[in-house]
């Protein structure tokens, strides 16, 4: 969080502790929300009344999407880059409505196959869900191009902008989506457990006859802090080409391998190393003053597991980073790896990981392009031409102390969901 954001969160948390939540809620209702709605509208390109607050993007998606009135004749489209939280919601909706859940194919370079989408869209596609930037890698989905393809049809379009808003331009009007969800932390640098959902009038109209459970509101102090973060966001300068410098630093490191499918990348850089696991690498970077994250395959279960990735290191740059920060990261990374080489037994044989490319042998969700009818690694649906149906992995029992779902993929033998 920024200094101003942290100060607001601290002040109003103390105020709530001393005086109770009602005064904070009154301050939010009468003072903060007017400013916050205007700032969200300017940031997201939406009318102020179309945005509602929640405890997070995933919570908003899980509240709104299951109430869509879908039936057996409908199809849902998702992508190989869908996150596990939204994918679980889509799986439950498929099971309840007895509709089909299908995965849009990828081009050989890792981009979504827009030609395939244009050739196969029809009015039986009821919902399309796309992550603007996925959690597992830095690819940027062409959400505006997808919106133009879907516009003439009756389907609802949902975009998860959690990892995009704050680092990339996000304009719900230009995207043409009916639901856009995002978080107040990450690149917006607000507090955790606060997010938002932009709900277009078309989606409100669809949900109205069936009733909608209200989104769980975030704590008042967090709303005040988000407003402070957005006030500074208005003056933020994009990171620009700094992400390319960061990717180059990884590419120049012996044994490091970028996980970067697609032609357009964001400020998120994901990589793994042939000899040092992601967990120890992240911890040793932290010991040298460099904060990095760890992403596991189960966070993006339709893409990373099929490319042999179980865990990877994720780093990112924002507008307040500099080339000096990237140089410090590169130096820390070299230092960590030099220490591991020094302690490695010379006779030990370590197998290098298979290259992470957009379309590799055995890839779960990386089809080989063949014109508008891409061949997918999923079994083809009956009649040809339909998107590959996917059996969404079911979560196993979670082991104590683990903070992610362990998922097992296995498409049905007949290609049905």
Short mmCIF file of C-alpha atoms in Angstrom, two decimals:
data_model
loop_
_atom_site.label_atom_id
_atom_site.label_comp_id
_atom_site.label_asym_id
_atom_site.label_seq_id
_atom_site.Cartn_x
_atom_site.Cartn_y
_atom_site.Cartn_z
CA UNK A 1 0.00 0.00 0.00
CA UNK A 2 1.02 3.60 -0.46
CA UNK A 3 1.82 5.69 2.59
CA UNK A 4 -1.44 7.64 2.32
CA UNK A 5 -3.48 4.47 1.88
CA UNK A 6 -1.89 2.80 4.90
CA UNK A 7 -2.45 5.93 6.99
CA UNK A 8 -6.17 6.02 6.13
CA UNK A 9 -6.58 2.32 6.86
CA UNK A 10 -4.83 2.67 10.21
CA UNK A 11 -6.75 5.80 11.25
CA UNK A 12 -10.19 4.46 10.43
CA UNK A 13 -9.49 1.02 11.85
CA UNK A 14 -8.59 2.71 15.13
CA UNK A 15 -11.69 4.89 14.87
CA UNK A 16 -13.87 1.82 14.41
CA UNK A 17 -12.18 0.09 17.32
CA UNK A 18 -12.84 3.09 19.58
CA UNK A 19 -16.31 4.19 18.41
CA UNK A 20 -17.77 1.11 16.68
CA UNK A 21 -18.54 0.47 13.01
CA UNK A 22 -21.58 2.72 12.64
CA UNK A 23 -19.67 6.01 12.52
CA UNK A 24 -17.27 4.60 9.94
CA UNK A 25 -20.16 3.30 7.84
CA UNK A 26 -21.84 6.70 8.03
CA UNK A 27 -18.63 8.40 6.90
CA UNK A 28 -18.33 5.94 4.01
CA UNK A 29 -21.97 6.42 2.99
CA UNK A 30 -22.10 10.21 3.15
CA UNK A 31 -18.55 11.21 2.22
CA UNK A 32 -16.38 8.47 0.74
CA UNK A 33 -18.72 6.64 -1.63
CA UNK A 34 -19.39 9.68 -3.79
CA UNK A 35 -15.68 10.17 -4.38
CA UNK A 36 -14.99 6.45 -4.71
CA UNK A 37 -17.78 5.88 -7.24
CA UNK A 38 -16.51 8.74 -9.37
CA UNK A 39 -12.94 7.45 -9.25
CA UNK A 40 -13.95 3.88 -10.10
CA UNK A 41 -16.08 5.15 -12.98
CA UNK A 42 -13.15 7.16 -14.35
CA UNK A 43 -10.74 4.25 -13.88
CA UNK A 44 -12.99 1.61 -15.45
CA UNK A 45 -14.94 3.59 -18.06
CA UNK A 46 -18.33 2.87 -16.54
CA UNK A 47 -21.24 4.94 -15.17
CA UNK A 48 -20.82 5.44 -11.43
CA UNK A 49 -24.02 3.57 -10.61
CA UNK A 50 -22.86 0.38 -12.33
CA UNK A 51 -20.14 -0.42 -9.77
CA UNK A 52 -20.75 -2.24 -6.48
CA UNK A 53 -18.22 -3.08 -3.80
CA UNK A 54 -17.44 -6.54 -2.49
CA UNK A 55 -14.83 -8.33 -0.44
CA UNK A 56 -13.00 -9.28 -3.64
CA UNK A 57 -13.32 -10.03 -7.33
CA UNK A 58 -13.65 -13.79 -6.82
CA UNK A 59 -16.39 -13.27 -4.22
CA UNK A 60 -18.34 -11.01 -6.57
CA UNK A 61 -18.04 -13.53 -9.42
CA UNK A 62 -19.12 -16.37 -7.12
CA UNK A 63 -22.19 -14.40 -5.99
CA UNK A 64 -23.47 -13.16 -9.35
CA UNK A 65 -22.61 -15.81 -11.95
CA UNK A 66 -24.32 -18.85 -10.33
CA UNK A 67 -27.66 -17.01 -10.54
CA UNK A 68 -27.64 -16.81 -14.33
CA UNK A 69 -30.68 -18.62 -15.81
CA UNK A 70 -28.83 -21.13 -17.99
CA UNK A 71 -30.24 -24.43 -19.23
CA UNK A 72 -29.27 -27.66 -21.05
CA UNK A 73 -29.14 -25.99 -24.45
CA UNK A 74 -26.63 -23.36 -23.40
CA UNK A 75 -22.86 -23.28 -23.69
CA UNK A 76 -20.30 -21.52 -21.51
CA UNK A 77 -16.95 -20.51 -22.96
CA UNK A 78 -13.87 -20.10 -20.82
CA UNK A 79 -10.17 -20.05 -21.65
CA UNK A 80 -7.13 -22.12 -20.66
CA UNK A 81 -5.99 -19.13 -18.59
CA UNK A 82 -9.05 -19.10 -16.31
CA UNK A 83 -8.20 -19.02 -12.62
CA UNK A 84 -9.24 -21.85 -10.33
CA UNK A 85 -11.71 -19.77 -8.30
CA UNK A 86 -13.80 -18.68 -11.29
CA UNK A 87 -13.38 -22.07 -12.94
CA UNK A 88 -14.87 -23.74 -9.88
CA UNK A 89 -17.89 -21.41 -10.09
CA UNK A 90 -18.34 -22.15 -13.79
CA UNK A 91 -18.11 -25.87 -13.10
CA UNK A 92 -20.85 -25.67 -10.48
CA UNK A 93 -23.04 -23.63 -12.84
CA UNK A 94 -22.53 -26.23 -15.56
CA UNK A 95 -23.55 -29.03 -13.20
CA UNK A 96 -26.65 -27.19 -12.00
CA UNK A 97 -27.83 -26.03 -15.42
CA UNK A 98 -26.68 -29.19 -17.25
CA UNK A 99 -25.13 -27.03 -19.94
CA UNK A 100 -21.74 -27.36 -21.59
CA UNK A 101 -18.51 -25.81 -20.37
CA UNK A 102 -16.06 -25.41 -23.23
CA UNK A 103 -12.51 -24.09 -23.57
CA UNK A 104 -11.60 -21.68 -26.34
CA UNK A 105 -8.54 -23.05 -28.21
CA UNK A 106 -5.16 -21.37 -28.32
CA UNK A 107 -3.04 -20.47 -31.29
CA UNK A 108 0.42 -22.04 -31.46
CA UNK A 109 1.90 -18.84 -29.99
CA UNK A 110 -0.36 -19.07 -26.93
CA UNK A 111 -2.85 -16.35 -27.87
CA UNK A 112 -6.56 -17.09 -27.81
CA UNK A 113 -7.79 -18.17 -31.22
CA UNK A 114 -10.05 -15.26 -32.19
CA UNK A 115 -10.68 -16.69 -35.65
CA UNK A 116 -12.06 -19.82 -34.01
CA UNK A 117 -14.27 -17.73 -31.74
CA UNK A 118 -15.66 -15.73 -34.66
CA UNK A 119 -16.37 -18.91 -36.62
CA UNK A 120 -18.12 -20.75 -33.79
CA UNK A 121 -20.02 -18.10 -31.84
CA UNK A 122 -23.78 -18.55 -31.89
CA UNK A 123 -26.76 -17.67 -29.75
CA UNK A 124 -26.43 -20.90 -27.79
CA UNK A 125 -23.28 -19.45 -26.19
CA UNK A 126 -24.78 -17.91 -23.06
CA UNK A 127 -21.70 -16.84 -21.12
CA UNK A 128 -18.07 -16.11 -22.00
CA UNK A 129 -15.57 -15.70 -19.15
CA UNK A 130 -12.08 -14.30 -19.81
CA UNK A 131 -9.20 -13.34 -17.53
CA UNK A 132 -7.73 -10.07 -18.79
CA UNK A 133 -4.38 -11.04 -17.24
CA UNK A 134 -4.21 -14.51 -15.62
CA UNK A 135 -2.62 -15.21 -12.26
CA UNK A 136 -0.13 -17.76 -13.60
CA UNK A 137 1.64 -15.70 -16.27
CA UNK A 138 1.75 -12.24 -17.79
CA UNK A 139 -0.15 -12.72 -21.05
CA UNK A 140 -2.68 -9.99 -21.87
CA UNK A 141 -5.91 -11.27 -23.40
CA UNK A 142 -7.39 -9.21 -26.27
CA UNK A 143 -10.55 -8.47 -24.30
CA UNK A 144 -11.71 -5.64 -26.56
CA UNK A 145 -11.36 -7.78 -29.70
CA UNK A 146 -13.32 -10.54 -27.98
CA UNK A 147 -16.02 -8.03 -27.04
CA UNK A 148 -16.43 -7.01 -30.67
CA UNK A 149 -16.83 -10.65 -31.71
CA UNK A 150 -19.48 -11.30 -29.05
CA UNK A 151 -21.41 -8.03 -29.40
CA UNK A 152 -23.96 -9.17 -32.03
CA UNK A 153 -24.97 -12.21 -29.97
CA UNK A 154 -27.03 -12.69 -26.84
CA UNK A 155 -24.22 -14.05 -24.65
CA UNK A 156 -23.10 -12.33 -21.47
CA UNK A 157 -19.43 -11.41 -21.29
CA UNK A 158 -17.51 -11.50 -17.99
CA UNK A 159 -13.95 -10.18 -17.62
CA UNK A 160 -11.73 -10.74 -14.59
CA UNK A 161 -9.53 -7.66 -14.40
CA UNK A 162 -7.97 -8.46 -11.02
CA UNK A 163 -4.38 -8.53 -12.34
CA UNK A 164 -4.96 -5.92 -15.05
CA UNK A 165 -6.56 -2.92 -13.38
CA UNK A 166 -3.95 -0.54 -12.08
CA UNK A 167 -1.22 -1.65 -14.47
CA UNK A 168 -3.09 -1.62 -17.81
CA UNK A 169 -5.87 0.54 -19.26
CA UNK A 170 -9.20 -1.09 -18.41
CA UNK A 171 -12.32 0.37 -20.04
CA UNK A 172 -15.45 -1.72 -19.56
CA UNK A 173 -17.28 0.33 -22.19
CA UNK A 174 -14.64 -0.38 -24.84
CA UNK A 175 -14.40 -4.01 -23.77
CA UNK A 176 -18.16 -4.43 -24.11
CA UNK A 177 -18.51 -6.74 -21.12
CA UNK A 178 -21.56 -7.02 -18.88
CA UNK A 179 -19.56 -8.02 -15.80
CA UNK A 180 -16.11 -6.76 -14.89
CA UNK A 181 -14.58 -7.77 -11.57
CA UNK A 182 -11.44 -6.50 -9.90
CA UNK A 183 -9.57 -6.26 -6.62
CA UNK A 184 -8.52 -3.17 -4.71
CA UNK A 185 -5.11 -4.57 -3.84
CA UNK A 186 -2.42 -5.84 -6.22
CA UNK A 187 -1.69 -3.12 -8.78
CA UNK A 188 -4.18 -0.65 -7.32
CA UNK A 189 -2.22 -0.93 -4.06
CA UNK A 190 -5.24 -0.63 -1.81
CA UNK A 191 -5.97 -2.87 1.19
CA UNK A 192 -6.83 -6.54 0.91
CA UNK A 193 -10.38 -7.92 1.15
CA UNK A 194 -11.95 -5.14 -0.90
CA UNK A 195 -12.94 -5.36 -4.55
CA UNK A 196 -15.61 -4.33 -6.99
CA UNK A 197 -17.90 -5.54 -9.73
CA UNK A 198 -19.12 -3.45 -12.66
CA UNK A 199 -22.57 -4.81 -13.50
CA UNK A 200 -24.02 -3.54 -16.77
CA UNK A 201 -27.78 -2.92 -17.11
CA UNK A 202 -28.13 -5.95 -19.38
CA UNK A 203 -26.86 -8.26 -16.64
CA UNK A 204 -29.03 -6.58 -14.01
CA UNK A 205 -32.04 -7.16 -16.24
CA UNK A 206 -31.20 -10.84 -16.70
CA UNK A 207 -30.76 -11.39 -12.96
CA UNK A 208 -33.74 -9.30 -11.81
CA UNK A 209 -36.48 -11.98 -12.13
CA UNK A 210 -34.44 -14.47 -10.14
CA UNK A 211 -33.28 -12.24 -7.32
CA UNK A 212 -29.70 -11.52 -6.43
CA UNK A 213 -27.99 -12.11 -3.15
CA UNK A 214 -26.31 -8.87 -2.09
CA UNK A 215 -22.55 -8.84 -2.35
CA UNK A 216 -20.83 -9.05 1.01
CA UNK A 217 -19.71 -5.47 1.70
CA UNK A 218 -16.09 -4.83 2.69
CA UNK A 219 -15.20 -3.27 6.02
CA UNK A 220 -15.64 0.49 6.15
CA UNK A 221 -12.00 1.25 6.90
CA UNK A 222 -10.95 -0.70 3.82
CA UNK A 223 -13.35 1.30 1.65
CA UNK A 224 -11.82 4.55 2.93
CA UNK A 225 -8.35 3.20 2.21
CA UNK A 226 -9.32 2.09 -1.31
CA UNK A 227 -10.57 5.60 -2.00
CA UNK A 228 -7.17 6.95 -0.93
CA UNK A 229 -5.39 4.44 -3.17
CA UNK A 230 -7.49 5.43 -6.19
CA UNK A 231 -6.77 9.10 -5.54
CA UNK A 232 -3.08 8.36 -6.06
CA UNK A 233 -3.80 5.98 -8.93
CA UNK A 234 -5.17 8.88 -10.94
CA UNK A 235 -1.67 10.36 -10.94
CA UNK A 236 0.15 7.09 -11.63
CA UNK A 237 2.47 6.76 -14.60
CA UNK A 238 2.43 3.36 -16.38
CA UNK A 239 5.50 1.14 -16.00
CA UNK A 240 6.11 1.37 -19.75
CA UNK A 241 9.00 -0.71 -21.08
CA UNK A 242 10.32 -1.61 -17.64
CA UNK A 243 8.61 -5.01 -17.82
CA UNK A 244 10.63 -5.80 -20.96
CA UNK A 245 13.80 -5.00 -19.02
CA UNK A 246 12.64 -7.34 -16.27
CA UNK A 247 11.93 -10.16 -18.75
CA UNK A 248 15.35 -9.62 -20.33
CA UNK A 249 16.99 -9.96 -16.91
CA UNK A 250 15.35 -13.36 -16.49
CA UNK A 251 16.18 -14.49 -20.02
CA UNK A 252 19.85 -13.62 -19.48
CA UNK A 253 20.04 -15.75 -16.32
CA UNK A 254 21.46 -19.25 -17.03
CA UNK A 255 18.95 -21.98 -16.26
CA UNK A 256 15.99 -19.59 -15.89
CA UNK A 257 13.02 -20.11 -18.17
CA UNK A 258 10.26 -17.63 -18.84
CA UNK A 259 6.63 -18.74 -18.77
CA UNK A 260 5.34 -16.15 -21.19
CA UNK A 261 2.90 -17.42 -23.82
CA UNK A 262 1.32 -14.98 -26.24
CA UNK A 263 2.47 -11.91 -28.13
CA UNK A 264 1.40 -9.23 -25.62
CA UNK A 265 2.79 -9.28 -22.09
CA UNK A 266 1.98 -7.26 -18.97
CA UNK A 267 4.17 -6.14 -16.09
CA UNK A 268 4.01 -9.66 -14.58
CA UNK A 269 6.96 -11.95 -15.29
CA UNK A 270 6.77 -15.64 -14.36
CA UNK A 271 9.71 -18.02 -14.58
CA UNK A 272 11.16 -21.24 -13.20
CA UNK A 273 14.71 -22.51 -12.85
CA UNK A 274 16.17 -25.81 -13.93
CA UNK A 275 17.90 -26.47 -10.61
CA UNK A 276 16.34 -24.35 -7.85
CA UNK A 277 12.67 -24.91 -6.89
CA UNK A 278 10.36 -21.90 -6.79
CA UNK A 279 9.83 -21.95 -3.02
CA UNK A 280 13.48 -21.80 -1.93
CA UNK A 281 14.26 -19.36 -4.74
CA UNK A 282 11.55 -16.97 -3.58
CA UNK A 283 12.67 -17.19 0.05
CA UNK A 284 16.31 -16.54 -0.80
CA UNK A 285 15.37 -13.57 -2.96
CA UNK A 286 13.41 -12.21 0.00
CA UNK A 287 16.49 -12.62 2.22
CA UNK A 288 18.30 -10.35 -0.24
CA UNK A 289 15.62 -7.66 -0.16
CA UNK A 290 13.68 -8.67 -3.27
CA UNK A 291 10.00 -9.51 -2.84
CA UNK A 292 8.72 -12.15 -5.25
CA UNK A 293 5.65 -14.34 -5.36
CA UNK A 294 5.13 -18.01 -5.98
CA UNK A 295 2.50 -19.34 -8.35
CA UNK A 296 1.43 -22.97 -8.43
CA UNK A 297 -0.03 -24.92 -11.31
CA UNK A 298 -3.37 -25.39 -9.59
CA UNK A 299 -4.02 -21.63 -9.77
CA UNK A 300 -4.37 -21.98 -13.56
CA UNK A 301 -5.33 -25.65 -13.83
CA UNK A 302 -6.18 -25.73 -17.54
CA UNK A 303 -2.83 -24.35 -18.67
CA UNK A 304 0.19 -24.73 -16.38
CA UNK A 305 -0.15 -28.45 -15.43
CA UNK A 306 -0.25 -29.47 -19.08
CA UNK A 307 3.01 -27.67 -19.68
CA UNK A 308 4.87 -29.45 -16.93
CA UNK A 309 4.84 -26.49 -14.55
CA UNK A 310 4.15 -27.31 -10.91
CA UNK A 311 5.43 -24.08 -9.34
CA UNK A 312 7.12 -20.92 -10.55
CA UNK A 313 8.37 -17.57 -9.31
CA UNK A 314 6.36 -14.46 -10.18
CA UNK A 315 7.77 -10.93 -10.11
CA UNK A 316 6.26 -7.71 -11.37
CA UNK A 317 6.96 -4.04 -11.88
CA UNK A 318 4.76 -1.02 -11.35
CA UNK A 319 4.97 2.71 -12.04
CA UNK A 320 7.04 3.36 -8.92
CA UNK A 321 9.73 0.83 -9.84
CA UNK A 322 12.93 1.78 -11.64
CA UNK A 323 15.68 0.20 -13.70
CA UNK A 324 17.75 0.18 -10.50
CA UNK A 325 15.13 -2.09 -8.91
CA UNK A 326 15.38 -4.50 -11.84
CA UNK A 327 19.18 -4.45 -11.57
CA UNK A 328 18.92 -5.28 -7.84
CA UNK A 329 16.61 -8.18 -8.69
CA UNK A 330 18.99 -9.50 -11.36
CA UNK A 331 21.94 -9.26 -8.99
CA UNK A 332 20.03 -11.02 -6.19
CA UNK A 333 18.94 -13.76 -8.59
CA UNK A 334 22.51 -14.36 -9.77
CA UNK A 335 23.70 -14.39 -6.16
CA UNK A 336 21.09 -16.98 -5.15
CA UNK A 337 21.93 -19.24 -8.09
CA UNK A 338 25.67 -18.90 -7.53
CA UNK A 339 25.20 -20.08 -3.95
CA UNK A 340 23.24 -23.11 -5.10
CA UNK A 341 25.86 -24.02 -7.71
CA UNK A 342 28.53 -23.78 -5.03
CA UNK A 343 26.66 -26.30 -2.85
CA UNK A 344 25.64 -28.64 -5.66
CA UNK A 345 27.33 -32.03 -5.76
CA UNK A 346 29.16 -32.18 -9.13
CA UNK A 347 28.07 -35.74 -9.91
CA UNK A 348 24.40 -35.03 -9.39
CA UNK A 349 22.42 -35.17 -12.59
CA UNK A 350 19.53 -32.71 -12.80
CA UNK A 351 17.03 -32.89 -15.61
CA UNK A 352 16.18 -29.51 -17.07
CA UNK A 353 12.45 -28.78 -17.29
CA UNK A 354 10.79 -29.06 -20.64
CA UNK A 355 10.52 -25.71 -22.42
CA UNK A 356 7.27 -23.91 -21.71
CA UNK A 357 5.93 -23.05 -25.12
CA UNK A 358 2.50 -22.16 -26.33
CA UNK A 359 1.91 -25.55 -27.93
CA UNK A 360 3.91 -28.48 -26.63
CA UNK A 361 3.40 -32.21 -26.75
CA UNK A 362 0.84 -33.28 -24.20
CA UNK A 363 -0.33 -29.73 -23.54
CA UNK A 364 -3.67 -29.66 -21.80
CA UNK A 365 -4.97 -26.50 -23.37
CA UNK A 366 -2.69 -25.54 -26.21
CA UNK A 367 -4.21 -26.66 -29.51
CA UNK A 368 -2.48 -26.75 -32.84
CA UNK A 369 -4.04 -24.20 -35.13
CA UNK A 370 -5.66 -25.48 -38.31
CA UNK A 371 -7.56 -22.50 -39.62
CA UNK A 372 -10.80 -21.62 -37.87
CA UNK A 373 -11.21 -25.19 -36.56
CA UNK A 374 -8.30 -25.65 -34.25
CA UNK A 375 -7.42 -29.15 -33.10
CA UNK A 376 -7.37 -29.29 -29.32
CA UNK A 377 -5.74 -31.68 -26.91
CA UNK A 378 -9.24 -32.13 -25.46
CA UNK A 379 -11.42 -34.76 -27.17
CA UNK A 380 -13.41 -33.23 -30.00
CA UNK A 381 -17.11 -32.68 -29.41
CA UNK A 382 -19.60 -34.61 -31.48
CA UNK A 383 -20.25 -33.19 -34.89
CA UNK A 384 -16.96 -31.25 -35.01
CA UNK A 385 -16.62 -27.53 -34.90
CA UNK A 386 -17.63 -27.11 -31.26
CA UNK A 387 -15.23 -25.92 -28.64
CA UNK A 388 -13.53 -28.71 -26.71
CA UNK A 389 -15.59 -29.64 -23.69
CA UNK A 390 -13.67 -29.80 -20.47
CA UNK A 391 -14.16 -31.78 -17.33
CA UNK A 392 -13.18 -29.23 -14.73
CA UNK A 393 -10.83 -30.83 -12.21
CA UNK A 394 -12.39 -31.71 -8.87
CA UNK A 395 -10.50 -30.55 -5.79
CA UNK A 396 -8.97 -33.24 -3.64
CA UNK A 397 -9.06 -33.13 0.13
CA UNK A 398 -6.74 -30.30 1.13
CA UNK A 399 -3.70 -31.27 3.14
CA UNK A 400 -3.15 -29.42 6.39
CA UNK A 401 -1.09 -26.29 5.98
CA UNK A 402 -1.47 -26.02 2.20
CA UNK A 403 -2.91 -22.82 0.86
CA UNK A 404 -3.98 -23.93 -2.61
CA UNK A 405 -6.27 -26.53 -4.13
CA UNK A 406 -4.76 -29.74 -5.47
CA UNK A 407 -6.59 -30.47 -8.71
CA UNK A 408 -6.57 -33.47 -10.99
CA UNK A 409 -7.47 -33.01 -14.64
CA UNK A 410 -9.16 -35.68 -16.70
CA UNK A 411 -11.41 -34.96 -19.68
CA UNK A 412 -14.18 -37.47 -20.28
CA UNK A 413 -13.42 -40.08 -22.88
CA UNK A 414 -16.43 -39.12 -25.02
CA UNK A 415 -15.58 -35.40 -25.00
CA UNK A 416 -18.59 -34.37 -22.91
CA UNK A 417 -18.36 -32.30 -19.80
#
